[in-house]
Amino acid sequence: MRSPLSELLDKEAWQQLQDEARTANDLQKQGMARTEALRCAKRLIEKSKKETSCHA
């Protein structure tokens, strides 16, 4: 039977591992938000192109 990681590492190392995991998770969320923002901007640009070409 395996020991949990928290038992194998000392408190400081365990805390550092948790902090790094949290940072990685935050960066991933920011990346997803950025991707979504880019998609939204792209849609708005396409929409504005269509509107301007129709009025020309």
Tab-separated table of C-alpha atoms in Angstrom:
chain	number	residue	atom	x	y	z
A	1	MET	CA	0.000	0.000	0.000
A	2	ARG	CA	1.369	3.405	-0.960
A	3	SER	CA	1.753	6.319	1.402
A	4	PRO	CA	0.156	9.594	0.404
A	5	LEU	CA	2.570	12.094	-1.053
A	6	SER	CA	1.956	14.423	1.882
A	7	GLU	CA	3.429	11.791	4.233
A	8	LEU	CA	6.517	11.217	2.087
A	9	LEU	CA	7.483	14.887	1.827
A	10	ASP	CA	8.355	17.193	4.674
A	11	LYS	CA	5.949	20.037	5.386
A	12	GLU	CA	7.927	22.650	3.467
A	13	ALA	CA	8.280	20.509	0.339
A	14	TRP	CA	4.585	19.581	0.480
A	15	GLN	CA	3.606	23.251	0.789
A	16	GLN	CA	5.846	24.166	-2.153
A	17	LEU	CA	4.327	21.391	-4.268
A	18	GLN	CA	0.808	22.639	-3.475
A	19	ASP	CA	1.817	26.236	-4.306
A	20	GLU	CA	3.269	25.164	-7.647
A	21	ALA	CA	0.157	23.148	-8.477
A	22	ARG	CA	-2.016	26.147	-7.629
A	23	THR	CA	0.144	28.430	-9.803
A	24	ALA	CA	-0.044	25.987	-12.709
A	25	ASN	CA	-3.823	25.805	-12.314
A	26	ASP	CA	-4.090	29.619	-12.294
A	27	LEU	CA	-1.929	29.861	-15.413
A	28	GLN	CA	-4.100	27.277	-17.146
A	29	LYS	CA	-7.244	29.247	-16.257
A	30	GLN	CA	-5.637	32.449	-17.564
A	31	GLY	CA	-4.689	30.637	-20.758
A	32	MET	CA	-8.273	29.458	-21.237
A	33	ALA	CA	-9.593	32.949	-20.582
A	34	ARG	CA	-7.121	34.405	-23.079
A	35	THR	CA	-8.132	31.839	-25.690
A	36	GLU	CA	-11.795	32.670	-25.137
A	37	ALA	CA	-11.084	36.405	-25.379
A	38	LEU	CA	-9.242	35.872	-28.666
A	39	ARG	CA	-12.148	33.818	-30.033
A	40	CYS	CA	-14.569	36.553	-29.036
A	41	ALA	CA	-12.411	39.258	-30.630
A	42	LYS	CA	-12.135	37.212	-33.811
A	43	ARG	CA	-15.935	36.867	-33.972
A	44	LEU	CA	-16.363	40.622	-33.489
A	45	ILE	CA	-13.842	41.363	-36.241
A	46	GLU	CA	-15.567	38.956	-38.638
A	47	LYS	CA	-18.929	40.462	-37.755
A	48	SER	CA	-17.680	44.019	-38.350
A	49	LYS	CA	-16.140	43.000	-41.682
A	50	LYS	CA	-19.467	41.559	-42.821
A	51	GLU	CA	-21.377	44.658	-41.722
A	52	THR	CA	-18.990	47.082	-43.427
A	53	SER	CA	-18.920	45.060	-46.652
A	54	CYS	CA	-22.726	45.031	-46.797
A	55	HIS	CA	-22.965	48.807	-46.435
A	56	ALA	CA	-20.289	49.554	-49.030
